[in-house]
XYZ file of C-alpha atoms in Angstrom:
586
model
C 24.888 -30.257 -24.136
C 21.276 -30.567 -23.107
C 21.122 -27.170 -21.494
C 22.581 -25.452 -24.530
C 20.269 -27.167 -26.976
C 16.890 -26.917 -25.411
C 16.763 -25.324 -21.899
C 12.997 -25.538 -21.458
C 12.712 -29.274 -22.217
C 15.973 -30.058 -20.411
C 14.679 -28.432 -17.204
C 11.497 -30.499 -17.292
C 13.496 -33.768 -17.766
C 16.124 -32.971 -15.113
C 16.336 -34.486 -11.628
C 16.442 -31.729 -9.014
C 18.847 -33.779 -6.834
C 21.628 -34.708 -9.255
C 20.750 -31.977 -11.811
C 21.119 -34.503 -14.637
C 18.611 -36.130 -17.003
C 16.411 -38.670 -15.199
C 17.688 -42.211 -14.757
C 14.840 -44.653 -13.968
C 12.522 -41.787 -12.921
C 10.020 -42.417 -10.085
C 7.148 -40.202 -8.939
C 6.434 -39.279 -5.294
C 2.814 -39.048 -3.993
C 3.096 -35.237 -4.185
C 3.697 -35.486 -7.956
C 7.431 -34.662 -8.242
C 9.900 -36.820 -10.194
C 13.423 -37.955 -9.185
C 16.000 -40.539 -10.179
C 15.285 -43.770 -8.325
C 18.863 -43.998 -7.023
C 18.968 -40.313 -5.941
C 15.724 -40.604 -3.961
C 16.794 -43.898 -2.346
C 20.093 -42.372 -1.180
C 18.221 -39.332 0.141
C 15.974 -41.600 2.263
C 18.695 -44.042 3.354
C 19.395 -42.600 6.824
C 16.124 -40.805 7.568
C 13.295 -41.956 9.784
C 10.703 -39.858 7.904
C 10.429 -39.869 4.132
C 9.884 -36.468 2.530
C 9.926 -34.857 -0.937
C 13.310 -33.127 -1.505
C 11.591 -30.470 -3.646
C 8.399 -29.407 -1.798
C 9.355 -30.923 1.633
C 6.024 -32.811 1.961
C 6.406 -35.718 4.450
C 4.907 -39.190 4.110
C 3.640 -41.317 7.009
C 5.219 -44.439 5.546
C 7.783 -45.148 2.870
C 5.988 -44.885 -0.512
C 6.000 -47.795 -2.920
C 7.962 -46.173 -5.744
C 7.490 -47.448 -9.268
C 9.351 -46.357 -12.366
C 7.489 -43.807 -14.499
C 7.788 -45.666 -17.807
C 6.295 -42.840 -19.882
C 8.744 -40.283 -18.485
C 11.621 -42.732 -18.954
C 10.725 -43.129 -22.651
C 10.541 -39.348 -23.084
C 13.997 -38.939 -21.499
C 15.395 -41.682 -23.693
C 13.879 -40.070 -26.786
C 15.331 -36.717 -25.730
C 18.786 -38.210 -25.295
C 18.575 -39.769 -28.764
C 17.574 -36.443 -30.268
C 20.520 -34.761 -28.578
C 22.884 -37.403 -29.954
C 21.510 -36.722 -33.460
C 21.980 -32.952 -33.018
C 18.378 -32.111 -33.961
C 18.172 -29.249 -31.484
C 20.838 -27.097 -33.086
C 19.316 -23.618 -33.628
C 20.152 -21.475 -36.676
C 19.824 -17.716 -37.313
C 16.412 -16.685 -38.711
C 17.893 -13.681 -40.589
C 20.658 -15.359 -42.606
C 19.593 -15.775 -46.240
C 21.977 -18.232 -47.893
C 24.287 -20.103 -45.537
C 22.580 -20.293 -42.163
C 24.836 -19.416 -39.211
C 24.365 -20.977 -35.796
C 22.226 -18.799 -33.521
C 23.766 -17.551 -30.275
C 20.774 -15.687 -28.804
C 16.995 -15.682 -29.151
C 14.952 -12.465 -28.601
C 11.637 -12.974 -26.779
C 10.429 -9.521 -27.865
C 11.138 -10.075 -31.598
C 10.554 -13.883 -31.371
C 13.584 -14.364 -33.652
C 16.942 -16.134 -33.171
C 20.151 -14.271 -34.174
C 23.727 -15.203 -35.044
C 26.652 -13.030 -33.822
C 26.488 -10.719 -36.860
C 22.730 -10.114 -36.786
C 22.657 -9.793 -32.974
C 24.847 -6.651 -33.131
C 21.934 -4.091 -33.343
C 20.464 -5.532 -30.105
C 23.736 -4.723 -28.347
C 24.035 -1.215 -29.800
C 20.594 0.392 -30.438
C 19.091 1.782 -27.165
C 15.539 0.722 -28.069
C 16.624 -2.845 -28.882
C 18.749 -3.086 -25.727
C 15.484 -3.226 -23.770
C 14.495 -6.510 -25.479
C 14.725 -9.776 -23.521
C 17.563 -12.031 -24.831
C 18.062 -15.717 -23.869
C 20.313 -18.529 -25.052
C 19.225 -19.702 -28.488
C 16.255 -22.056 -28.407
C 14.277 -23.804 -31.112
C 10.677 -23.294 -29.954
C 10.418 -19.619 -29.000
C 6.657 -19.879 -28.519
C 7.331 -21.931 -25.343
C 8.827 -18.767 -23.822
C 5.930 -16.474 -24.825
C 2.615 -16.074 -22.996
C 0.015 -17.552 -25.371
C -2.690 -15.253 -23.973
C -0.897 -11.877 -24.007
C 1.962 -12.624 -26.434
C 4.474 -11.252 -23.929
C 7.751 -12.808 -22.634
C 7.372 -15.188 -19.670
C 9.354 -13.155 -17.138
C 7.607 -14.054 -13.833
C 7.009 -17.299 -11.869
C 3.752 -17.924 -9.965
C 4.569 -19.871 -6.811
C 0.902 -20.593 -6.117
C 0.299 -22.298 -9.488
C 3.946 -23.360 -10.065
C 3.970 -21.928 -13.600
C 5.665 -19.191 -15.640
C 3.590 -16.077 -16.451
C 4.073 -12.693 -18.151
C 3.755 -9.231 -16.555
C 0.198 -8.826 -17.904
C -0.813 -12.097 -16.172
C 0.351 -10.665 -12.814
C -2.165 -7.826 -13.274
C -4.940 -10.237 -14.269
C -5.804 -13.735 -13.015
C -2.527 -14.003 -11.016
C -2.940 -10.554 -9.437
C -3.351 -11.922 -5.876
C -0.818 -14.754 -6.297
C 2.751 -14.889 -5.020
C 4.755 -14.072 -8.155
C 8.517 -13.452 -8.416
C 10.946 -12.954 -11.331
C 12.004 -16.231 -12.949
C 15.683 -15.484 -12.192
C 14.895 -15.205 -8.485
C 12.993 -18.516 -8.487
C 15.874 -20.250 -10.331
C 18.394 -18.898 -7.809
C 16.250 -20.084 -4.893
C 15.750 -23.562 -6.437
C 19.481 -23.833 -7.057
C 20.221 -22.730 -3.485
C 17.823 -25.349 -2.095
C 19.348 -28.022 -4.328
C 22.901 -27.045 -3.315
C 21.928 -27.166 0.355
C 20.339 -30.599 -0.089
C 23.429 -31.878 -1.887
C 25.700 -30.446 0.816
C 23.657 -32.152 3.548
C 23.615 -35.446 1.639
C 27.397 -35.349 1.075
C 28.030 -34.689 4.747
C 25.629 -37.436 5.824
C 27.432 -39.789 3.447
C 30.809 -38.724 4.864
C 29.587 -39.421 8.415
C 28.416 -42.895 7.391
C 31.783 -43.605 5.802
C 33.552 -42.504 8.966
C 31.268 -44.652 11.134
C 31.929 -47.668 8.897
C 35.688 -47.058 9.063
C 35.596 -46.789 12.868
C 33.668 -50.074 13.476
C 36.305 -52.586 12.262
C 38.981 -50.748 14.173
C 37.030 -51.089 17.372
C 36.600 -54.772 16.655
C 40.303 -55.180 16.117
C 41.110 -53.298 19.307
C 38.798 -55.459 21.366
C 40.760 -58.526 20.293
C 44.223 -57.155 21.070
C 44.540 -59.239 24.256
C 44.754 -62.604 22.592
C 48.376 -62.870 23.696
C 47.415 -62.673 27.372
C 44.502 -65.071 27.228
C 45.077 -68.409 28.945
C 44.700 -71.640 27.048
C 44.747 -75.241 28.288
C 46.917 -77.415 26.059
C 47.010 -81.196 26.376
C 50.311 -82.568 25.104
C 51.773 -85.954 25.233
C 55.177 -86.925 26.614
C 56.459 -87.507 23.118
C 55.970 -83.864 22.191
C 58.075 -82.374 24.996
C 61.229 -82.136 22.883
C 59.399 -80.482 20.010
C 57.712 -78.022 22.325
C 61.060 -77.122 23.787
C 62.426 -76.304 20.358
C 59.275 -74.316 19.565
C 59.533 -72.452 22.869
C 63.088 -71.397 22.078
C 61.945 -70.058 18.664
C 59.049 -68.192 20.238
C 61.267 -66.582 22.840
C 63.589 -65.347 20.084
C 60.922 -64.069 17.574
C 58.099 -62.919 19.918
C 59.681 -59.766 21.384
C 60.251 -58.276 17.931
C 56.749 -59.130 16.659
C 55.136 -58.008 19.878
C 56.880 -54.632 19.745
C 55.800 -54.101 16.116
C 52.215 -55.072 17.000
C 52.101 -52.612 19.902
C 53.321 -49.847 17.593
C 50.647 -50.684 15.002
C 48.026 -50.890 17.728
C 48.959 -47.441 19.078
C 48.860 -45.958 15.580
C 45.383 -47.442 14.952
C 44.131 -46.049 18.268
C 45.375 -42.583 17.309
C 43.759 -42.878 13.871
C 40.530 -44.006 15.492
C 40.546 -41.033 17.896
C 41.286 -38.689 15.002
C 38.429 -40.203 12.965
C 36.038 -39.970 15.923
C 37.138 -36.347 16.478
C 36.565 -35.613 12.769
C 33.157 -37.251 12.903
C 32.212 -35.203 15.988
C 33.418 -32.018 14.285
C 31.405 -32.860 11.152
C 28.307 -33.564 13.222
C 28.739 -30.259 15.081
C 29.287 -28.415 11.785
C 26.233 -30.102 10.272
C 24.114 -29.121 13.273
C 25.471 -25.578 13.096
C 24.758 -25.417 9.344
C 21.297 -26.829 9.944
C 20.674 -24.119 12.546
C 21.985 -21.450 10.167
C 19.813 -22.884 7.405
C 16.738 -22.645 9.610
C 17.692 -19.076 10.500
C 18.113 -18.282 6.790
C 14.684 -19.799 6.062
C 13.133 -17.703 8.833
C 14.893 -14.591 7.490
C 13.695 -15.439 3.982
C 10.113 -15.853 5.216
C 10.379 -12.540 7.057
C 11.761 -10.851 3.935
C 8.993 -12.370 1.786
C 6.379 -11.173 4.303
C 7.887 -7.669 4.257
C 7.930 -7.729 0.429
C 4.272 -8.806 0.345
C 3.346 -6.033 2.783
C 5.315 -3.531 0.692
C 3.568 -4.669 -2.504
C 0.158 -4.364 -0.817
C 1.092 -0.883 0.428
C 2.244 0.133 -3.067
C -0.983 -1.187 -4.612
C -3.034 0.685 -1.983
C -1.053 3.867 -2.633
C -1.520 3.371 -6.381
C -5.282 3.031 -5.883
C -5.372 6.168 -3.728
C -3.277 8.004 -6.336
C -5.713 7.020 -9.087
C -8.627 8.218 -6.929
C -6.838 11.523 -6.359
C -6.215 11.855 -10.097
C -9.907 11.193 -10.804
C -10.901 13.764 -8.186
C -8.468 16.262 -9.698
C -9.875 15.639 -13.185
C -13.413 16.106 -11.825
C -12.408 19.344 -10.104
C -10.715 20.591 -13.285
C -13.815 19.703 -15.312
C -16.042 21.569 -12.829
C -13.692 24.551 -12.990
C -13.789 24.502 -16.805
C -17.597 24.311 -16.781
C -17.759 27.195 -14.304
C -15.397 29.277 -16.442
C -17.495 28.552 -19.545
C -20.668 29.481 -17.652
C -19.108 32.739 -16.463
C -17.868 33.509 -19.962
C -21.374 32.900 -21.295
C -22.794 35.182 -18.608
C -20.267 37.868 -19.542
C -21.095 37.481 -23.247
C -24.790 37.754 -22.502
C -24.269 40.880 -20.406
C -22.114 42.427 -23.139
C -24.824 41.658 -25.698
C -27.509 43.214 -23.568
C -25.302 46.236 -22.906
C -24.873 46.553 -26.692
C -28.626 46.424 -27.141
C -29.117 49.002 -24.464
C -26.486 51.212 -26.105
C -28.600 51.053 -29.250
C -31.669 51.982 -27.252
C -29.794 54.807 -25.579
C -29.786 56.695 -28.897
C -33.606 56.948 -28.811
C -35.838 59.052 -26.621
C -38.642 56.474 -26.463
C -37.388 54.501 -23.474
C -35.963 56.705 -20.699
C -36.461 53.990 -18.027
C -34.312 51.458 -19.927
C -31.627 54.094 -20.607
C -31.549 54.962 -16.921
C -31.270 51.280 -15.988
C -28.489 50.760 -18.566
C -26.521 53.666 -17.066
C -26.880 52.164 -13.575
C -25.795 48.694 -14.774
C -22.838 50.091 -16.747
C -21.688 52.091 -13.733
C -21.879 49.044 -11.422
C -20.115 46.661 -13.810
C -17.280 49.044 -14.723
C -16.714 51.071 -11.562
C -17.397 48.556 -8.800
C -15.673 45.187 -9.294
C -16.901 43.846 -5.920
C -20.497 43.179 -6.962
C -21.633 39.945 -5.356
C -23.396 37.179 -7.247
C -26.828 37.907 -5.731
C -26.693 41.537 -6.811
C -25.619 40.556 -10.303
C -28.460 38.029 -10.555
C -31.002 40.622 -9.404
C -29.740 43.136 -11.946
C -29.980 40.520 -14.685
C -33.600 39.741 -13.786
C -34.500 43.412 -13.844
C -32.635 43.866 -17.092
C -34.409 40.904 -18.747
C -37.769 42.190 -17.633
C -37.149 45.589 -19.170
C -35.651 44.169 -22.339
C -38.634 41.884 -22.960
C -40.881 44.960 -22.867
C -38.833 47.302 -25.010
C -36.138 45.708 -27.191
C -38.461 43.830 -29.533
C -40.576 46.948 -30.012
C -37.377 48.803 -30.863
C -36.014 46.351 -33.454
C -39.415 45.926 -35.139
C -39.026 49.511 -36.414
C -36.487 48.115 -38.914
C -38.851 45.559 -40.495
C -38.261 44.832 -44.205
C -40.302 43.014 -46.824
C -38.625 39.640 -47.529
C -39.513 37.147 -50.309
C -37.867 33.829 -51.182
C -35.519 33.524 -54.177
C -36.479 30.387 -56.251
C -33.100 30.476 -58.037
C -31.387 29.525 -54.753
C -33.908 26.892 -53.553
C -32.905 23.213 -53.279
C -34.790 21.063 -55.869
C -36.706 19.248 -53.104
C -38.126 22.472 -51.629
C -41.626 23.722 -52.483
C -42.104 27.539 -52.587
C -45.465 29.333 -52.595
C -46.353 31.558 -55.540
C -46.019 34.711 -53.458
C -42.546 33.647 -52.218
C -43.587 33.772 -48.555
C -43.719 30.030 -47.705
C -41.301 27.094 -48.065
C -41.626 23.371 -47.167
C -39.866 20.088 -47.964
C -41.327 17.788 -50.625
C -40.806 14.130 -51.448
C -39.962 14.541 -55.143
C -37.007 16.317 -56.706
C -38.268 19.099 -58.974
C -36.857 19.634 -62.462
C -35.266 23.048 -62.029
C -32.559 24.818 -64.053
C -28.977 24.397 -62.884
C -27.851 27.577 -61.228
C -24.571 28.461 -59.415
C -26.649 30.189 -56.755
C -28.745 27.048 -56.022
C -28.173 24.780 -52.998
C -27.829 21.254 -54.410
C -27.546 19.148 -51.203
C -28.852 21.078 -48.213
C -32.596 21.780 -48.062
C -32.388 25.578 -47.792
C -33.191 28.797 -49.676
C -32.150 32.483 -49.493
C -34.242 35.616 -49.773
C -34.137 37.821 -52.871
C -33.294 40.852 -50.746
C -29.689 41.379 -49.586
C -28.303 44.016 -47.187
C -24.812 45.510 -47.030
C -25.410 48.241 -44.400
C -27.822 49.513 -41.772
C -30.349 47.418 -39.810
C -33.097 45.068 -40.920
C -35.651 42.820 -39.230
C -38.076 40.085 -40.404
C -40.371 37.501 -38.752
C -41.017 33.818 -39.631
C -43.840 31.569 -38.385
C -42.483 28.174 -37.178
C -45.671 26.905 -35.514
C -46.252 23.139 -35.796
C -42.714 22.306 -36.957
C -40.356 19.867 -35.230
C -37.173 20.998 -37.012
C -36.058 24.238 -38.737
C -33.112 26.584 -39.313
C -33.291 30.413 -39.568
C -30.782 33.241 -39.799
C -28.669 35.122 -42.332
C -25.908 34.050 -44.743
C -23.048 35.752 -46.567
C -23.456 36.209 -50.343
C -20.124 34.430 -51.031
C -21.017 31.195 -49.172
C -20.449 27.750 -50.658
C -23.803 26.445 -51.917
C -22.684 23.084 -53.284
C -22.196 19.874 -51.340
C -22.100 19.616 -47.546
C -22.409 22.823 -45.489
C -21.159 23.644 -41.983
C -23.291 26.322 -40.323
C -20.751 28.512 -38.500
C -19.892 32.224 -38.632
C -16.467 31.367 -40.064
C -18.237 29.738 -43.029
C -20.607 32.712 -43.447
C -23.712 31.477 -41.556
C -25.340 32.991 -38.448
C -28.246 30.690 -37.559
C -30.502 29.331 -34.815
C -31.967 25.818 -35.127
C -34.584 23.435 -33.750
C -34.007 19.654 -33.810
C -36.016 16.706 -32.481
C -38.995 18.951 -31.645
C -37.524 20.536 -28.470
C -33.744 20.823 -28.859
C -32.816 24.464 -29.579
C -29.275 25.630 -30.362
C -27.276 28.486 -31.873
C -24.614 27.506 -34.417
C -21.750 29.670 -33.171
C -18.085 28.629 -33.497
C -19.271 25.644 -31.446
C -22.901 24.641 -31.028
C -24.551 26.464 -28.076
C -27.543 24.685 -26.492
C -30.457 26.994 -25.681
C -32.922 26.521 -22.837
C -36.223 28.253 -23.682
C -39.121 28.583 -21.265
C -41.745 28.362 -24.010
C -41.703 26.916 -27.519
C -41.612 29.805 -30.039
C -44.310 29.886 -32.714
C -42.960 32.990 -34.457
C -39.266 33.923 -34.581
C -37.918 37.415 -35.275
C -34.448 37.952 -36.806
C -32.664 41.314 -36.381
C -29.331 42.376 -37.966
C -27.236 45.497 -37.263
C -24.629 45.431 -40.047
C -22.296 48.096 -38.656
C -22.436 46.803 -35.060
C -21.828 43.165 -36.158
C -24.994 41.981 -34.361
C -27.429 39.138 -35.284
C -30.259 38.545 -32.767
C -33.186 36.092 -32.542
C -36.451 36.769 -30.623
C -39.595 34.880 -29.607
C -42.178 37.327 -30.970
C -45.207 36.052 -29.022
C -43.542 35.938 -25.603
C -41.482 39.036 -26.522
C -38.323 37.387 -25.190
C -34.764 37.178 -26.439
C -33.450 33.811 -27.760
C -29.776 34.364 -28.741
C -27.397 36.967 -30.223
C -24.173 36.809 -32.229
C -22.123 39.843 -31.147
C -18.842 41.377 -32.229
C -19.117 40.040 -35.802
C -17.473 41.625 -38.832
C -19.535 41.796 -42.049
C -17.955 42.548 -45.433
C -20.290 40.818 -47.938
C -23.955 41.393 -48.568
C -26.146 39.452 -46.085
C -29.254 37.472 -47.159
C -32.009 35.984 -44.918
C -31.571 32.174 -44.718
C -34.385 29.575 -44.405
C -34.441 25.762 -44.039
C -37.707 23.866 -43.328
C -35.596 20.701 -42.905
C -36.880 17.187 -43.785
C -40.583 16.342 -44.034
C -39.991 13.341 -41.706
C -42.987 11.329 -43.012
C -45.372 14.191 -42.338
C -44.193 14.993 -38.792
C -42.459 18.155 -40.036
C -44.634 18.965 -43.042
C -45.660 22.478 -41.903
C -44.056 25.282 -43.968
C -41.910 28.188 -42.808
C -44.020 31.332 -43.390
C -42.615 34.864 -43.712
C -45.228 36.991 -41.904
C -45.837 40.753 -41.870
C -44.440 42.593 -38.856
C -47.306 44.035 -36.784
């Protein structure tokens, strides 16, 4: 009844020798508890006292005293069992509660037969851990990880969950609880078997002793005695002698038969005792062999676990190395794609230059580069790098001079300016102010972002303009589609109708392509040129003073009218107070 009502408490209050609730429990010096009678019988015929549970030996017989506290707890537990207070009911039943048959450690709920059915049918619920119904489910759950207690730590002699075995118990000897219970039961059964056989031997020895005593006295009929009789007793002795001679043969024959039977029984008992002793010794030898085999198996299991952990660590290292290699490969592919894009852009620029007669050296170099890239696929990296350097050198001398031929006069449109922006009277300068201006509401006006468009729009051909950015720590320049969204938050990407280059935090340059592209510039531009070829789908940015290329959007498709786009960005407490200035192209 105890095991069905409350297994956890019952196990703690159970003697490991008799497997029953403690009776007059005593505590050994090693800290384990046993019934006083069970422990006394275990030590009756042994020269060395030891703990039946952990096998610790004691130099002298311990002075065992009854554990009064434990005895009161056992008594209280028995009383509770008699009152039926540990009967567990289903947690799901609404009206009449049915008796629970199982408790689920995963759900932490007890179920009757009807409500347990999904756990026996649904594949996901079949994986849950079910035990006999118990009242206090939290005793079976790890309080730290809120997971079922499925493992037993032999080092700390406590139940743990799987997460604990990966944490503070990672280096401990842990086994499944079922395995530990089986081993404890095996040890207990072996101890009980040994004790029963020792008891049987003692009984046999006790039964043999009186028989030996009786046998040693079987010669009393042959012993001589000296009898002093008087003359007056001669007649009586004669009568007695006649009676003895008549009765004695029969009694003597019966006694000899009984004596022979007792001798045979004694020999049989001694033979049985010898056989039991031999069997006990043989079982003891087999038990030692089993213990050695168990230790060997445990050692092999520990070695296997260590090997698995080492292999797992190596596997994780290999996975990390693979991820690193894949990341390097991705970065290399992106770099190569960027190189290819840059070469395509420069080839496009050179194609534009090829239609003029002003730069025969660049045209000749373009033809050589085109021939190498398209006819000879075996160009090594050094040759490609050299060609790029030569190409950059020529482009810095000629391209900017070429695109400046398409300069247009650009002025700022106040109807599109954010209320916080300050425009000059001539429409050539824009900066960020601290006060919101009272301006008319206009569908063309940007209401959140600090930006403004030019009055001039272009739907064909090529155009070019220059903007002074000297002294600024943050800015945005480029072109925007006429149909862009001007209200609320804006995302500067070509898909949203913006082709822009930006400066942030004084020295962080980027192009806002489909994804932001970081730019590494050798010098900080003070004047930026913006060139657009509508038909070719090209938007390019140049450092005017160093006559170098910054970035180009290539392969774009324009359908709306394009307007120059300007953003001086925040004033930043005076750090970025300088205006953007549209300057004449020289």
